mmCIF file of C-alpha atoms and ligand atoms in Angstrom:
data_model
loop_
_atom_site.group_PDB
_atom_site.id
_atom_site.type_symbol
_atom_site.label_atom_id
_atom_site.label_comp_id
_atom_site.label_asym_id
_atom_site.label_seq_id
_atom_site.Cartn_x
_atom_site.Cartn_y
_atom_site.Cartn_z
ATOM 1 C CA MET A 24 0.299 6.659 -14.219
ATOM 2 C CA TYR A 25 0.572 2.988 -14.490
ATOM 3 C CA TYR A 26 1.767 2.212 -17.954
ATOM 4 C CA ASN A 27 3.005 4.062 -20.903
ATOM 5 C CA GLU A 28 3.516 3.119 -24.826
ATOM 6 C CA ASN A 29 6.378 0.642 -23.957
ATOM 7 C CA THR A 30 4.888 -1.092 -21.099
ATOM 8 C CA THR A 31 5.222 -4.592 -21.425
ATOM 9 C CA ILE A 32 2.450 -7.360 -19.662
ATOM 10 C CA PHE A 33 2.051 -10.838 -19.157
ATOM 11 C CA LEU A 34 -1.313 -12.065 -19.842
ATOM 12 C CA ASP A 35 -2.291 -15.671 -20.185
ATOM 13 C CA GLY A 36 1.036 -16.927 -21.320
ATOM 14 C CA LYS A 37 2.087 -14.099 -23.812
ATOM 15 C CA TRP A 38 4.143 -10.842 -23.241
ATOM 16 C CA LEU A 39 1.950 -8.017 -24.761
ATOM 17 C CA LYS A 40 2.227 -4.109 -24.601
ATOM 18 C CA ALA A 41 -0.069 -2.828 -21.948
ATOM 19 C CA LYS A 42 -1.858 -0.468 -24.494
ATOM 20 C CA ASP A 43 -2.609 -3.136 -26.713
ATOM 21 C CA ALA A 44 -4.120 -5.650 -23.787
ATOM 22 C CA SER A 45 -7.899 -5.632 -23.319
ATOM 23 C CA THR A 46 -10.456 -7.343 -21.381
ATOM 24 C CA ASP A 47 -14.112 -8.902 -21.545
ATOM 25 C CA LEU A 48 -16.739 -6.502 -20.356
ATOM 26 C CA TYR A 49 -18.782 -9.747 -19.601
ATOM 27 C CA ALA A 50 -15.992 -11.225 -17.314
ATOM 28 C CA GLN A 51 -17.215 -12.284 -13.861
ATOM 29 C CA THR A 52 -14.834 -10.377 -11.897
ATOM 30 C CA MET A 53 -15.853 -7.128 -13.590
ATOM 31 C CA HIS A 54 -19.216 -7.768 -12.212
ATOM 32 C CA TYR A 55 -18.738 -9.619 -8.913
ATOM 33 C CA GLY A 56 -15.431 -8.942 -7.630
ATOM 34 C CA THR A 57 -14.105 -12.844 -7.537
ATOM 35 C CA GLY A 58 -10.538 -12.160 -8.707
ATOM 36 C CA VAL A 59 -7.813 -12.680 -6.370
ATOM 37 C CA PHE A 60 -4.787 -10.566 -6.427
ATOM 38 C CA GLU A 61 -1.255 -9.733 -4.857
ATOM 39 C CA GLY A 62 0.489 -6.711 -4.219
ATOM 40 C CA ILE A 63 4.688 -6.960 -4.181
ATOM 41 C CA ARG A 64 7.534 -5.215 -4.236
ATOM 42 C CA SER A 65 10.878 -5.435 -5.836
ATOM 43 C CA TYR A 66 14.012 -3.549 -4.492
ATOM 44 C CA TYR A 67 17.087 -2.102 -6.264
ATOM 45 C CA THR A 68 19.812 -4.549 -4.521
ATOM 46 C CA GLU A 69 23.488 -4.667 -5.095
ATOM 47 C CA ASP A 70 22.840 -8.082 -6.586
ATOM 48 C CA GLY A 71 20.294 -6.468 -8.991
ATOM 49 C CA ALA A 72 16.437 -6.275 -8.556
ATOM 50 C CA MET A 73 15.384 -8.361 -6.041
ATOM 51 C CA ILE A 74 11.377 -9.441 -5.407
ATOM 52 C CA PHE A 75 10.968 -9.269 -1.549
ATOM 53 C CA LYS A 76 9.503 -12.263 -0.402
ATOM 54 C CA ALA A 77 8.105 -13.544 -3.641
ATOM 55 C CA LYS A 78 7.646 -17.040 -2.377
ATOM 56 C CA GLU A 79 5.289 -15.962 0.420
ATOM 57 C CA HIS A 80 3.149 -13.199 -1.882
ATOM 58 C CA TYR A 81 2.832 -16.389 -4.374
ATOM 59 C CA GLU A 82 1.789 -18.686 -1.760
ATOM 60 C CA ARG A 83 -0.792 -16.434 -0.659
ATOM 61 C CA LEU A 84 -2.298 -15.977 -4.253
ATOM 62 C CA LEU A 85 -2.341 -19.519 -4.784
ATOM 63 C CA TYR A 86 -4.094 -19.593 -1.258
ATOM 64 C CA SER A 87 -6.536 -17.047 -2.306
ATOM 65 C CA ALA A 88 -7.492 -18.624 -5.685
ATOM 66 C CA GLU A 89 -7.977 -22.123 -3.780
ATOM 67 C CA LYS A 90 -10.443 -20.545 -1.094
ATOM 68 C CA MET A 91 -12.075 -18.688 -4.226
ATOM 69 C CA HIS A 92 -12.342 -22.178 -5.984
ATOM 70 C CA ILE A 93 -10.237 -20.636 -9.024
ATOM 71 C CA ARG A 94 -7.727 -23.057 -10.587
ATOM 72 C CA ILE A 95 -4.134 -21.271 -11.056
ATOM 73 C CA ASP A 96 -2.139 -23.499 -13.794
ATOM 74 C CA TYR A 97 1.205 -21.959 -12.268
ATOM 75 C CA SER A 98 3.558 -22.733 -9.714
ATOM 76 C CA VAL A 99 5.216 -20.280 -7.206
ATOM 77 C CA GLU A 100 8.386 -20.955 -8.762
ATOM 78 C CA GLN A 101 6.828 -20.143 -12.524
ATOM 79 C CA LEU A 102 4.948 -16.991 -11.158
ATOM 80 C CA THR A 103 8.399 -15.913 -9.380
ATOM 81 C CA GLU A 104 10.306 -16.466 -12.652
ATOM 82 C CA LEU A 105 7.813 -14.512 -14.789
ATOM 83 C CA THR A 106 8.222 -12.010 -12.586
ATOM 84 C CA TYR A 107 11.539 -11.450 -12.847
ATOM 85 C CA GLN A 108 11.015 -11.339 -16.535
ATOM 86 C CA LEU A 109 8.605 -8.785 -16.243
ATOM 87 C CA LEU A 110 10.790 -6.446 -14.415
ATOM 88 C CA ASP A 111 13.704 -7.084 -16.928
ATOM 89 C CA ARG A 112 11.591 -6.847 -19.964
ATOM 90 C CA ASN A 113 10.366 -3.203 -18.288
ATOM 91 C CA ASN A 114 13.756 -1.911 -17.058
ATOM 92 C CA LEU A 115 12.514 -1.769 -13.353
ATOM 93 C CA THR A 116 14.283 -2.577 -10.390
ATOM 94 C CA ASN A 117 12.214 -0.529 -7.457
ATOM 95 C CA ALA A 118 8.914 -1.448 -8.614
ATOM 96 C CA TYR A 119 5.254 -2.182 -7.651
ATOM 97 C CA ILE A 120 4.008 -5.677 -8.936
ATOM 98 C CA ARG A 121 0.406 -6.611 -9.450
ATOM 99 C CA PRO A 122 -0.305 -10.245 -10.387
ATOM 100 C CA LEU A 123 -4.648 -10.170 -10.874
ATOM 101 C CA VAL A 124 -5.970 -13.557 -11.389
ATOM 102 C CA TYR A 125 -9.369 -12.935 -13.047
ATOM 103 C CA LEU A 126 -12.529 -14.967 -14.475
ATOM 104 C CA GLY A 127 -13.808 -14.875 -17.860
ATOM 105 C CA GLN A 128 -17.733 -14.754 -19.267
ATOM 106 C CA ASN A 129 -20.223 -15.885 -16.789
ATOM 107 C CA MET A 130 -22.966 -13.946 -15.331
ATOM 108 C CA SER A 131 -24.327 -16.585 -13.052
ATOM 109 C CA LEU A 132 -23.072 -16.844 -9.500
ATOM 110 C CA GLN A 133 -20.902 -20.424 -10.127
ATOM 111 C CA ILE A 134 -17.481 -19.687 -10.507
ATOM 112 C CA THR A 135 -15.791 -20.240 -14.070
ATOM 113 C CA GLU A 136 -13.354 -22.167 -15.425
ATOM 114 C CA GLU A 137 -12.108 -19.257 -17.929
ATOM 115 C CA VAL A 138 -9.101 -18.238 -15.657
ATOM 116 C CA HIS A 139 -7.095 -15.296 -16.757
ATOM 117 C CA VAL A 140 -3.767 -14.671 -15.200
ATOM 118 C CA PHE A 141 -2.346 -11.104 -15.476
ATOM 119 C CA LEU A 142 1.042 -9.699 -14.470
ATOM 120 C CA CYS A 143 2.041 -6.126 -14.458
ATOM 121 C CA ALA A 144 4.467 -3.482 -12.777
ATOM 122 C CA TRP A 145 5.135 0.068 -12.400
ATOM 123 C CA ASN A 146 7.217 2.199 -9.960
ATOM 124 C CA TRP A 147 5.205 3.450 -7.376
ATOM 125 C CA GLU A 148 6.170 5.836 -4.444
ATOM 126 C CA ARG A 149 5.141 4.643 -0.869
ATOM 127 C CA TYR A 150 1.532 4.112 -0.798
ATOM 128 C CA LEU A 151 0.726 6.548 2.212
ATOM 129 C CA GLY A 152 3.500 8.594 1.666
ATOM 130 C CA ASN A 153 6.458 9.610 3.999
ATOM 131 C CA LYS A 154 4.480 12.071 6.755
ATOM 132 C CA GLN A 155 3.025 10.874 9.768
ATOM 133 C CA LEU A 156 -0.753 10.214 9.224
ATOM 134 C CA LYS A 157 -4.068 11.501 10.760
ATOM 135 C CA VAL A 158 -6.080 8.302 11.046
ATOM 136 C CA MET A 159 -9.755 8.017 11.998
ATOM 137 C CA THR A 160 -11.795 4.958 13.327
ATOM 138 C CA SER A 161 -13.832 4.095 10.611
ATOM 139 C CA SER A 162 -17.868 3.819 10.805
ATOM 140 C CA PHE A 163 -16.918 0.739 8.480
ATOM 141 C CA GLN A 164 -15.875 -2.955 9.941
ATOM 142 C CA ARG A 165 -13.658 -5.290 8.471
ATOM 143 C CA PRO A 166 -15.746 -8.014 6.809
ATOM 144 C CA ASN A 167 -16.944 -10.620 8.993
ATOM 145 C CA PRO A 168 -14.977 -13.803 8.847
ATOM 146 C CA LYS A 169 -17.912 -15.827 8.211
ATOM 147 C CA SER A 170 -18.996 -13.665 5.348
ATOM 148 C CA CYS A 171 -15.588 -14.500 3.304
ATOM 149 C CA PHE A 172 -12.367 -15.570 3.515
ATOM 150 C CA VAL A 173 -10.721 -12.528 5.285
ATOM 151 C CA GLU A 174 -7.222 -14.114 4.844
ATOM 152 C CA ALA A 175 -7.594 -14.384 0.921
ATOM 153 C CA LYS A 176 -6.537 -11.537 -1.147
ATOM 154 C CA VAL A 177 -9.795 -11.238 -3.238
ATOM 155 C CA THR A 178 -10.728 -8.174 -5.207
ATOM 156 C CA GLY A 179 -14.322 -7.578 -3.902
ATOM 157 C CA HIS A 180 -13.130 -7.399 -0.427
ATOM 158 C CA TYR A 181 -11.624 -3.998 -1.566
ATOM 159 C CA THR A 182 -15.063 -2.442 -1.720
ATOM 160 C CA ASN A 183 -14.861 -2.236 1.820
ATOM 161 C CA SER A 184 -11.384 -0.476 1.933
ATOM 162 C CA ILE A 185 -12.584 2.124 -0.833
ATOM 163 C CA LEU A 186 -15.388 3.079 1.480
ATOM 164 C CA ALA A 187 -13.211 3.098 4.482
ATOM 165 C CA THR A 188 -10.593 5.546 2.834
ATOM 166 C CA THR A 189 -13.240 7.760 1.043
ATOM 167 C CA GLU A 190 -14.792 8.148 4.265
ATOM 168 C CA ALA A 191 -11.374 9.256 5.940
ATOM 169 C CA LYS A 192 -10.227 11.440 3.358
ATOM 170 C CA ASN A 193 -13.763 13.153 3.184
ATOM 171 C CA LYS A 194 -13.227 14.016 6.882
ATOM 172 C CA GLY A 195 -10.091 15.439 6.281
ATOM 173 C CA CYS A 196 -8.172 12.645 7.560
ATOM 174 C CA ASP A 197 -5.097 10.544 5.810
ATOM 175 C CA GLU A 198 -6.537 7.289 6.515
ATOM 176 C CA ALA A 199 -8.965 4.932 8.082
ATOM 177 C CA LEU A 200 -8.474 2.101 10.584
ATOM 178 C CA LEU A 201 -11.242 -0.657 10.712
ATOM 179 C CA LEU A 202 -12.763 -2.498 13.757
ATOM 180 C CA ASP A 203 -13.735 -5.761 13.390
ATOM 181 C CA MET A 204 -17.079 -7.249 13.946
ATOM 182 C CA ASN A 205 -16.506 -7.282 17.867
ATOM 183 C CA GLY A 206 -15.531 -3.918 17.959
ATOM 184 C CA PHE A 207 -11.648 -4.505 18.190
ATOM 185 C CA ILE A 208 -9.417 -2.771 16.022
ATOM 186 C CA ALA A 209 -8.538 -5.157 13.091
ATOM 187 C CA GLU A 210 -6.457 -3.090 10.433
ATOM 188 C CA GLY A 211 -6.304 -0.388 7.774
ATOM 189 C CA PRO A 212 -8.128 -0.729 4.426
ATOM 190 C CA GLY A 213 -4.761 -1.904 2.806
ATOM 191 C CA ALA A 214 -1.995 -2.213 5.529
ATOM 192 C CA ASN A 215 -2.103 -3.993 8.839
ATOM 193 C CA PHE A 216 -1.811 -1.523 12.258
ATOM 194 C CA PHE A 217 0.679 -1.659 15.340
ATOM 195 C CA TYR A 218 0.732 0.734 18.191
ATOM 196 C CA GLU A 219 3.544 1.068 20.910
ATOM 197 C CA LYS A 220 3.328 1.407 24.646
ATOM 198 C CA ASP A 221 5.753 1.332 27.190
ATOM 199 C CA GLU A 222 8.178 -0.165 24.939
ATOM 200 C CA LYS A 223 6.230 -2.746 23.739
ATOM 201 C CA LEU A 224 4.342 -3.322 20.233
ATOM 202 C CA PHE A 225 0.867 -4.658 19.978
ATOM 203 C CA THR A 226 -1.222 -5.761 17.052
ATOM 204 C CA ALA A 227 -4.139 -7.719 16.355
ATOM 205 C CA PRO A 228 -3.949 -11.502 16.131
ATOM 206 C CA LEU A 229 -4.889 -13.442 12.770
ATOM 207 C CA GLY A 230 -8.702 -14.295 11.991
ATOM 208 C CA ASN A 231 -10.153 -11.047 11.327
ATOM 209 C CA ILE A 232 -7.436 -9.787 9.340
ATOM 210 C CA LEU A 233 -5.094 -10.226 6.252
ATOM 211 C CA ALA A 234 -1.826 -12.068 7.255
ATOM 212 C CA GLY A 235 0.386 -9.321 5.980
ATOM 213 C CA ILE A 236 3.648 -10.283 4.731
ATOM 214 C CA THR A 237 4.853 -6.822 6.086
ATOM 215 C CA ARG A 238 3.539 -7.707 9.533
ATOM 216 C CA GLN A 239 5.249 -11.114 9.562
ATOM 217 C CA THR A 240 8.491 -9.266 8.458
ATOM 218 C CA ILE A 241 8.122 -6.596 11.372
ATOM 219 C CA PHE A 242 7.590 -9.813 13.700
ATOM 220 C CA GLU A 243 11.010 -11.293 12.636
ATOM 221 C CA LEU A 244 12.857 -7.820 12.580
ATOM 222 C CA ALA A 245 11.387 -7.068 16.234
ATOM 223 C CA GLN A 246 12.629 -10.520 17.360
ATOM 224 C CA GLU A 247 16.221 -9.490 16.229
ATOM 225 C CA LEU A 248 15.928 -6.231 17.638
ATOM 226 C CA GLU A 249 14.802 -7.340 21.115
ATOM 227 C CA ILE A 250 11.455 -5.825 20.709
ATOM 228 C CA GLU A 251 8.315 -7.228 22.150
ATOM 229 C CA VAL A 252 5.236 -7.815 20.111
ATOM 230 C CA VAL A 253 2.167 -8.904 21.510
ATOM 231 C CA GLU A 254 -0.765 -10.006 19.524
ATOM 232 C CA LYS A 255 -4.162 -9.198 21.489
ATOM 233 C CA PHE A 256 -7.452 -7.613 20.803
ATOM 234 C CA PHE A 257 -7.584 -3.696 21.656
ATOM 235 C CA THR A 258 -10.051 -1.381 21.310
ATOM 236 C CA PRO A 259 -9.336 2.444 20.099
ATOM 237 C CA GLU A 260 -9.483 3.667 23.894
ATOM 238 C CA ASP A 261 -6.785 1.244 24.181
ATOM 239 C CA VAL A 262 -4.518 3.465 21.549
ATOM 240 C CA TYR A 263 -5.394 6.708 22.769
ATOM 241 C CA GLY A 264 -2.340 8.467 24.514
ATOM 242 C CA ALA A 265 0.237 5.309 23.480
ATOM 243 C CA ASP A 266 3.566 6.394 22.384
ATOM 244 C CA GLY A 267 3.150 5.593 18.868
ATOM 245 C CA ALA A 268 1.748 3.766 15.859
ATOM 246 C CA PHE A 269 2.232 2.790 12.431
ATOM 247 C CA PHE A 270 0.619 1.034 9.636
ATOM 248 C CA THR A 271 2.528 -1.892 7.820
ATOM 249 C CA GLY A 272 2.270 -3.351 3.933
ATOM 250 C CA THR A 273 4.129 -3.728 0.952
ATOM 251 C CA ALA A 274 2.953 -0.594 -0.687
ATOM 252 C CA ALA A 275 2.962 1.491 2.507
ATOM 253 C CA GLU A 276 6.052 -0.215 3.851
ATOM 254 C CA VAL A 277 6.332 1.057 7.268
ATOM 255 C CA ALA A 278 4.083 4.075 7.873
ATOM 256 C CA GLY A 279 4.007 6.338 10.859
ATOM 257 C CA ILE A 280 0.657 7.461 12.366
ATOM 258 C CA GLU A 281 0.330 11.008 13.788
ATOM 259 C CA SER A 282 -2.926 10.611 15.556
ATOM 260 C CA LEU A 283 -5.972 8.527 16.172
ATOM 261 C CA ASP A 284 -9.370 10.319 15.809
ATOM 262 C CA GLY A 285 -7.549 13.557 16.304
ATOM 263 C CA ARG A 286 -5.699 12.350 19.513
ATOM 264 C CA LYS A 287 -1.707 12.815 18.968
ATOM 265 C CA PHE A 288 0.662 9.773 19.782
ATOM 266 C CA ASN A 289 3.147 10.901 22.729
ATOM 267 C CA ALA A 290 6.512 10.367 21.213
ATOM 268 C CA ARG A 291 7.961 11.988 18.445
ATOM 269 C CA TRP A 292 7.789 9.567 15.442
ATOM 270 C CA GLU A 293 11.731 9.545 14.985
ATOM 271 C CA GLU A 294 11.817 8.438 18.665
ATOM 272 C CA THR A 295 9.559 5.619 18.333
ATOM 273 C CA LEU A 296 10.036 1.629 17.742
ATOM 274 C CA GLY A 297 7.906 2.200 14.582
ATOM 275 C CA ALA A 298 10.774 4.411 13.243
ATOM 276 C CA THR A 299 13.634 2.090 14.392
ATOM 277 C CA LEU A 300 11.516 -0.622 12.470
ATOM 278 C CA SER A 301 10.951 1.139 9.203
ATOM 279 C CA THR A 302 14.776 1.679 8.831
ATOM 280 C CA ALA A 303 15.430 -2.095 9.808
ATOM 281 C CA TYR A 304 12.688 -2.787 7.171
ATOM 282 C CA LEU A 305 14.026 -0.591 4.500
ATOM 283 C CA ASN A 306 17.599 -2.028 5.318
ATOM 284 C CA ARG A 307 16.154 -5.626 4.615
ATOM 285 C CA VAL A 308 14.079 -5.152 1.401
ATOM 286 C CA GLN A 309 17.334 -3.486 -0.058
ATOM 287 C CA LYS A 310 19.596 -6.054 1.472
ATOM 288 C CA LYS A 311 21.461 -3.386 3.092
ATOM 289 C CA GLU A 312 21.668 -4.222 6.571
ATOM 290 C CA TYR A 313 24.588 -5.617 8.689
ATOM 291 C CA LYS A 314 26.995 -4.629 5.934
ATOM 292 C CA ASN A 315 28.444 -1.783 7.887
ATOM 293 C CA PHE A 316 27.659 -4.180 11.285
ATOM 294 C CA GLU A 317 25.137 -1.749 11.990
ATOM 295 C CA LEU A 318 22.000 -0.631 10.996
ATOM 296 C CA VAL A 319 21.564 2.461 9.232
HETATM 297 N N1 PMP B 18 -4.314 -5.526 5.229
HETATM 298 C C1 PMP B 18 -4.801 -5.477 4.158
HETATM 299 C C2 PMP B 18 -6.472 -5.434 3.987
HETATM 300 C C3 PMP B 18 -4.154 -5.147 2.811
HETATM 301 O O1 PMP B 18 -4.671 -4.985 1.605
HETATM 302 C C4 PMP B 18 -2.745 -5.534 2.934
HETATM 303 C C5 PMP B 18 -2.021 -5.191 1.796
HETATM 304 N N2 PMP B 18 -1.786 -6.471 0.951
HETATM 305 C C6 PMP B 18 -2.306 -5.430 3.979
HETATM 306 C C7 PMP B 18 -3.108 -5.908 5.247
HETATM 307 C C8 PMP B 18 -0.709 -5.895 4.230
HETATM 308 O O2 PMP B 18 -0.495 -6.884 3.627
HETATM 309 P P1 PMP B 18 1.276 -7.215 3.298
HETATM 310 O O3 PMP B 18 1.954 -7.110 4.064
HETATM 311 O O4 PMP B 18 1.344 -8.471 2.834
HETATM 312 O O5 PMP B 18 1.211 -6.153 1.915
#
């Protein structure tokens, strides 16, 4: 699914066939989850493939690495340039790009100097699909920000996400929604969360969540479309009976939510601010907006 005979990857300064590349079973990241990574998308535009917000994603990768005491010898510009080469070598335009920085052999609990930089890309449909999602409040909380750097995208943090999504799927839902350690809604396992009430949008403030790049793009689009977005703490009870809700993330883009804990939202998705922003988002990432002086 992620690669075939011809797929080329970048690993530690070399271009290799994915099928010929390997890693060390004694790598620290394999045992303890001390890697950092990104999830980026590129889109076909009339100017060719465009990596959406490459700078923001690679700045976040370097931030995540710094928080984990991992040294990366590449700049944001170099990583961006390598990613365009990666797309080119694999003939990809609409792609999901996965940079992973992982550490070499070390069984101690000290960070090692052996740092590997791996870039790969593949065609990936919208992560949560196109239908409106049935979501449940998870019994798992997001990690306490005093236990880790929640704004860093660290491989090990995703054990929490996998537990939450697995629980939700086992209970017949499409996705989970996790609370923070104070019982307020934080975010999904791999996406930020917004809800709509009385023509305003609400989302959790930074502090207990990943600072999503899509979340930030929604703020920018909402401002342009004169939609008010309020950052505040709220509980599942505040969300029940709201007009609509959606997840935002690079992989998921803008994904509409049908219900939370079995309670349906009031408005039809097509009539919500989320649907308007979903269209605006797709136009922005594909550089299609304002071509005909209107959003399509
Ligand atoms: N929260 C979590 C936990 C995530 O894994 C992601 C995906 N990176 C997001 C939010 C959304 O972030 P972004 O919009 O930058 O993809």
